[in-house]
Amino acid sequence: VVCCYPDCESLLHATVPLARRYYALSLPHDRWYMRAYTAWENRRRDRTGNPFRTFIHPPGRIRALLEEAGCRLLGRRLSLAWDVRLYERPDPA
């Protein structure tokens, strides 16, 4: 889940080359209600001393990074909170 990592670009650069054929990811929608919920959750964790934080990254940047790596979108499922995507990597042969 991309939202658990503060630097999505580094995460994608490190993990996309490891995928053999498919690359799947889930990310929270970049919408006002998800940003508000994430901010509330992060404040709650801070008050309890929990260092874990969640992040909402720009979905357009994530898509661009995957397309730059040669991946193409195969499918996408949406819920109220989540955007789940399946990409196919180019054939290395």
Coordinates of N, CA, C and O in Angstrom, one line a residue:
V1 N 0.9 -1.2 0.0 CA 0.0 0.0 0.0 C 0.9 1.2 0.0 O 1.7 1.4 0.9
V2 N 0.7 2.0 -1.0 CA 1.6 3.2 -1.2 C 1.4 4.2 -0.1 O 2.4 4.9 0.3
C3 N 0.3 4.3 0.6 CA 0.0 5.3 1.6 C 0.9 5.1 2.9 O 0.9 5.9 3.7
C4 N 1.5 3.9 3.0 CA 2.2 3.6 4.2 C 3.7 4.1 4.1 O 4.5 3.9 5.0
Y5 N 4.1 4.7 3.0 CA 5.5 5.0 2.7 C 5.5 6.5 2.4 O 4.8 7.0 1.5
P6 N 6.4 7.3 3.1 CA 6.4 8.7 2.9 C 6.9 9.2 1.5 O 6.5 10.2 1.0
D7 N 7.8 8.4 0.9 CA 8.4 8.8 -0.4 C 7.9 7.8 -1.5 O 8.6 6.8 -1.7
C8 N 6.8 8.1 -2.1 CA 6.3 7.1 -3.1 C 7.2 6.9 -4.3 O 7.3 5.9 -4.9
E9 N 7.9 8.0 -4.7 CA 8.8 7.9 -5.8 C 9.9 6.9 -5.6 O 10.1 6.0 -6.4
S10 N 10.5 6.9 -4.5 CA 11.6 6.0 -4.1 C 11.0 4.6 -4.0 O 11.7 3.6 -4.5
L11 N 9.8 4.4 -3.4 CA 9.2 3.1 -3.3 C 9.0 2.5 -4.7 O 9.3 1.4 -4.9
L12 N 8.4 3.3 -5.6 CA 8.1 2.8 -6.9 C 9.4 2.5 -7.7 O 9.5 1.4 -8.4
H13 N 10.4 3.4 -7.6 CA 11.7 3.1 -8.3 C 12.3 1.8 -7.8 O 13.0 1.1 -8.6
A14 N 12.1 1.5 -6.5 CA 12.8 0.3 -5.9 C 12.0 -0.9 -6.2 O 12.6 -2.0 -6.4
T15 N 10.7 -0.8 -6.3 CA 9.9 -2.0 -6.4 C 9.4 -2.4 -7.9 O 9.2 -3.6 -8.1
V16 N 9.2 -1.5 -8.7 CA 8.7 -1.8 -10.1 C 9.7 -2.7 -10.8 O 9.3 -3.7 -11.4
P17 N 11.0 -2.5 -10.7 CA 11.9 -3.4 -11.4 C 11.9 -4.9 -10.8 O 12.3 -5.8 -11.5
L18 N 11.4 -5.0 -9.6 CA 11.3 -6.4 -9.0 C 10.1 -7.2 -9.5 O 10.1 -8.4 -9.3
A19 N 9.1 -6.5 -10.0 CA 7.9 -7.2 -10.5 C 8.2 -7.9 -11.8 O 8.9 -7.4 -12.7
R20 N 7.8 -9.2 -11.9 CA 8.1 -9.9 -13.1 C 7.2 -9.5 -14.2 O 7.6 -9.2 -15.3
R21 N 5.9 -9.6 -14.0 CA 4.9 -9.3 -15.1 C 3.9 -8.3 -14.6 O 3.5 -7.4 -15.4
Y22 N 3.4 -8.4 -13.4 CA 2.4 -7.5 -12.9 C 2.8 -6.7 -11.8 O 3.7 -7.1 -11.0
Y23 N 2.3 -5.5 -11.7 CA 2.5 -4.6 -10.5 C 1.2 -4.1 -10.1 O 0.4 -3.4 -10.8
A24 N 0.8 -4.5 -8.8 CA -0.5 -4.0 -8.3 C -0.2 -3.1 -7.1 O 0.8 -3.2 -6.4
L25 N -1.1 -2.1 -7.0 CA -1.0 -1.2 -5.8 C -2.3 -0.7 -5.5 O -3.3 -0.7 -6.3
S26 N -2.4 -0.3 -4.2 CA -3.7 0.3 -3.7 C -3.2 1.7 -3.1 O -2.2 1.7 -2.4
L27 N -4.1 2.6 -3.3 CA -3.8 3.9 -2.7 C -5.1 4.6 -2.3 O -6.1 4.4 -3.0
P28 N -5.1 5.4 -1.3 CA -6.4 6.1 -0.9 C -6.6 7.2 -2.0 O -5.7 7.8 -2.5
H29 N -7.9 7.5 -2.2 CA -8.3 8.5 -3.1 C -7.7 9.9 -2.6 O -7.7 10.1 -1.4
D30 N -7.3 10.7 -3.5 CA -6.8 12.0 -3.2 C -8.1 13.0 -3.2 O -8.3 13.7 -4.1
R31 N -8.9 12.8 -2.2 CA -10.1 13.6 -2.0 C -10.1 14.3 -0.7 O -9.5 13.8 0.2
W32 N -10.9 15.3 -0.6 CA -10.9 16.1 0.7 C -11.2 15.2 1.9 O -10.6 15.4 2.9
Y33 N -12.2 14.3 1.8 CA -12.6 13.5 2.9 C -11.5 12.5 3.3 O -11.3 12.2 4.5
M34 N -10.7 12.0 2.3 CA -9.6 11.1 2.7 C -8.4 11.9 3.3 O -7.8 11.4 4.2
R35 N -8.2 13.1 2.8 CA -7.1 13.9 3.4 C -7.5 14.3 4.8 O -6.7 14.3 5.7
A36 N -8.8 14.6 5.1 CA -9.2 15.0 6.4 C -9.1 13.8 7.3 O -8.6 13.9 8.5
Y37 N -9.5 12.6 6.9 CA -9.4 11.4 7.7 C -8.0 11.0 8.0 O -7.6 10.7 9.1
T38 N -7.1 11.1 7.0 CA -5.7 10.8 7.2 C -5.1 11.8 8.2 O -4.3 11.4 9.0
A39 N -5.4 13.1 8.1 CA -4.9 14.1 9.0 C -5.3 13.7 10.4 O -4.6 13.8 11.4
W40 N -6.6 13.4 10.6 CA -7.1 13.0 11.9 C -6.4 11.8 12.4 O -6.0 11.8 13.6
E41 N -6.3 10.8 11.6 CA -5.6 9.5 12.0 C -4.1 9.8 12.4 O -3.6 9.3 13.5
N42 N -3.4 10.6 11.7 CA -2.0 11.0 12.0 C -1.9 11.8 13.3 O -1.0 11.6 14.1
R43 N -2.9 12.7 13.5 CA -2.9 13.4 14.8 C -3.2 12.5 16.0 O -2.5 12.6 17.0
R44 N -4.1 11.6 15.8 CA -4.4 10.6 16.8 C -3.2 9.7 17.2 O -2.8 9.5 18.3
R45 N -2.5 9.3 16.1 CA -1.3 8.5 16.4 C -0.2 9.3 17.1 O 0.5 8.8 18.0
D46 N -0.1 10.6 16.7 CA 0.9 11.4 17.3 C 0.6 11.6 18.8 O 1.5 11.5 19.6
R47 N -0.6 11.8 19.2 CA -1.0 12.0 20.6 C -0.8 10.7 21.4 O -0.5 10.8 22.6
T48 N -0.8 9.6 20.8 CA -0.6 8.3 21.5 C 0.9 7.9 21.5 O 1.2 6.8 22.0
G49 N 1.7 8.6 20.8 CA 3.1 8.3 20.7 C 3.4 7.3 19.6 O 4.5 6.7 19.6
N50 N 2.5 7.0 18.7 CA 2.7 6.1 17.6 C 3.4 6.8 16.5 O 2.8 7.7 15.9
P51 N 4.6 6.4 16.1 CA 5.3 7.1 15.0 C 4.8 6.8 13.6 O 5.2 7.5 12.7
F52 N 3.9 5.8 13.4 CA 3.4 5.5 12.1 C 2.6 6.6 11.6 O 1.8 7.2 12.3
R53 N 2.8 6.9 10.3 CA 2.0 7.9 9.6 C 1.5 7.3 8.3 O 2.1 6.5 7.7
T54 N 0.4 7.9 7.8 CA -0.1 7.5 6.4 C 0.0 8.7 5.6 O 0.0 9.9 6.1
F55 N 0.0 8.5 4.3 CA 0.2 9.6 3.3 C -0.7 9.4 2.1 O -1.0 8.3 1.7
I56 N -1.1 10.5 1.6 CA -1.9 10.5 0.3 C -1.0 11.2 -0.7 O -0.7 12.3 -0.7
H57 N -0.6 10.4 -1.7 CA 0.3 10.8 -2.8 C -0.5 11.2 -4.0 O -1.6 10.6 -4.2
P58 N 0.0 12.1 -4.8 CA -0.8 12.4 -6.1 C -0.9 11.3 -7.0 O 0.1 10.7 -7.5
P59 N -2.1 10.8 -7.3 CA -2.3 9.7 -8.2 C -1.7 9.9 -9.6 O -1.2 9.0 -10.2
G60 N -1.7 11.1 -10.1 CA -1.2 11.4 -11.4 C 0.3 11.2 -11.4 O 0.8 10.7 -12.4
R61 N 1.0 11.5 -10.4 CA 2.4 11.3 -10.3 C 2.7 9.8 -10.3 O 3.7 9.3 -10.9
I62 N 2.0 9.0 -9.5 CA 2.2 7.6 -9.5 C 2.0 7.0 -10.8 O 2.8 6.2 -11.3
R63 N 0.9 7.4 -11.5 CA 0.6 6.9 -12.9 C 1.8 7.2 -13.8 O 2.2 6.4 -14.6
A64 N 2.3 8.5 -13.7 CA 3.4 8.9 -14.6 C 4.6 8.1 -14.4 O 5.3 7.7 -15.3
L65 N 4.9 7.8 -13.1 CA 6.1 7.0 -12.8 C 6.0 5.6 -13.4 O 7.0 5.1 -13.9
L66 N 4.8 5.0 -13.2 CA 4.6 3.7 -13.8 C 4.7 3.6 -15.3 O 5.3 2.7 -15.9
E67 N 4.1 4.6 -15.9 CA 4.2 4.7 -17.4 C 5.6 5.0 -17.8 O 6.0 4.4 -18.9
E68 N 6.4 5.8 -17.1 CA 7.8 6.0 -17.5 C 8.6 4.7 -17.4 O 9.5 4.5 -18.2
A69 N 8.1 3.8 -16.5 CA 8.8 2.5 -16.4 C 8.3 1.5 -17.4 O 8.7 0.3 -17.4
G70 N 7.4 1.9 -18.3 CA 6.9 1.1 -19.3 C 5.7 0.3 -19.0 O 5.2 -0.6 -19.7
C71 N 5.1 0.5 -17.8 CA 3.9 -0.3 -17.3 C 2.7 0.3 -18.0 O 2.6 1.5 -18.3
R72 N 1.7 -0.6 -18.2 CA 0.4 -0.1 -18.7 C -0.7 -0.6 -17.8 O -0.6 -1.8 -17.3
L73 N -1.7 0.2 -17.6 CA -2.8 -0.1 -16.8 C -3.6 -1.2 -17.4 O -4.1 -1.1 -18.5
L74 N -3.9 -2.3 -16.6 CA -4.7 -3.4 -17.0 C -6.1 -3.3 -16.4 O -7.1 -3.7 -17.1
G75 N -6.2 -2.8 -15.2 CA -7.5 -2.8 -14.5 C -7.4 -1.9 -13.3 O -6.4 -1.6 -12.8
R76 N -8.6 -1.5 -12.9 CA -8.7 -0.6 -11.8 C -10.1 -0.8 -11.1 O -11.1 -0.9 -11.8
R77 N -10.0 -0.8 -9.8 CA -11.3 -1.0 -9.0 C -11.3 0.2 -8.0 O -10.3 0.5 -7.4
L78 N -12.4 0.8 -7.8 CA -12.6 1.9 -6.9 C -13.6 1.6 -5.9 O -14.6 1.0 -6.1
S79 N -13.3 2.1 -4.7 CA -14.3 2.1 -3.6 C -14.4 3.5 -3.1 O -13.7 4.4 -3.6
L80 N -15.1 3.7 -2.0 CA -15.2 5.1 -1.4 C -13.9 5.6 -1.0 O -13.6 6.8 -1.2
A81 N -13.0 4.7 -0.5 CA -11.7 5.2 0.0 C -10.5 4.8 -0.8 O -9.5 5.5 -0.9
W82 N -10.6 3.6 -1.5 CA -9.5 3.1 -2.2 C -9.5 3.1 -3.7 O -10.6 2.9 -4.3
D83 N -8.3 3.2 -4.3 CA -8.1 3.1 -5.7 C -7.1 1.9 -5.9 O -6.0 2.1 -5.5
V84 N -7.6 0.8 -6.4 CA -6.7 -0.4 -6.6 C -6.4 -0.5 -8.1 O -7.4 -0.6 -8.9
R85 N -5.2 -0.6 -8.4 CA -4.8 -0.7 -9.8 C -3.9 -1.9 -10.1 O -3.0 -2.3 -9.3
L86 N -4.0 -2.4 -11.3 CA -3.1 -3.5 -11.8 C -2.5 -3.1 -13.0 O -3.2 -2.7 -14.0
Y87 N -1.2 -3.1 -13.0 CA -0.4 -2.7 -14.2 C 0.4 -4.0 -14.7 O 0.7 -4.9 -14.0
E88 N 0.7 -4.0 -16.0 CA 1.5 -5.0 -16.6 C 2.8 -4.4 -17.0 O 2.9 -3.3 -17.6
R89 N 3.9 -5.1 -16.6 CA 5.2 -4.6 -17.0 C 5.6 -5.1 -18.4 O 5.1 -6.1 -18.9
P90 N 6.4 -4.4 -19.1 CA 6.8 -4.8 -20.4 C 7.6 -6.1 -20.4 O 8.2 -6.4 -19.4
D91 N 7.4 -6.9 -21.4 CA 8.1 -8.2 -21.5 C 9.6 -7.9 -21.6 O 10.1 -7.2 -22.5
P92 N 10.4 -8.5 -20.6 CA 11.9 -8.2 -20.6 C 12.6 -8.9 -21.8 O 13.8 -8.5 -22.1
A93 N 12.0 -9.8 -22.5 CA 12.6 -10.5 -23.6 C 12.8 -9.6 -24.9 O 12.2 -8.6 -25.1

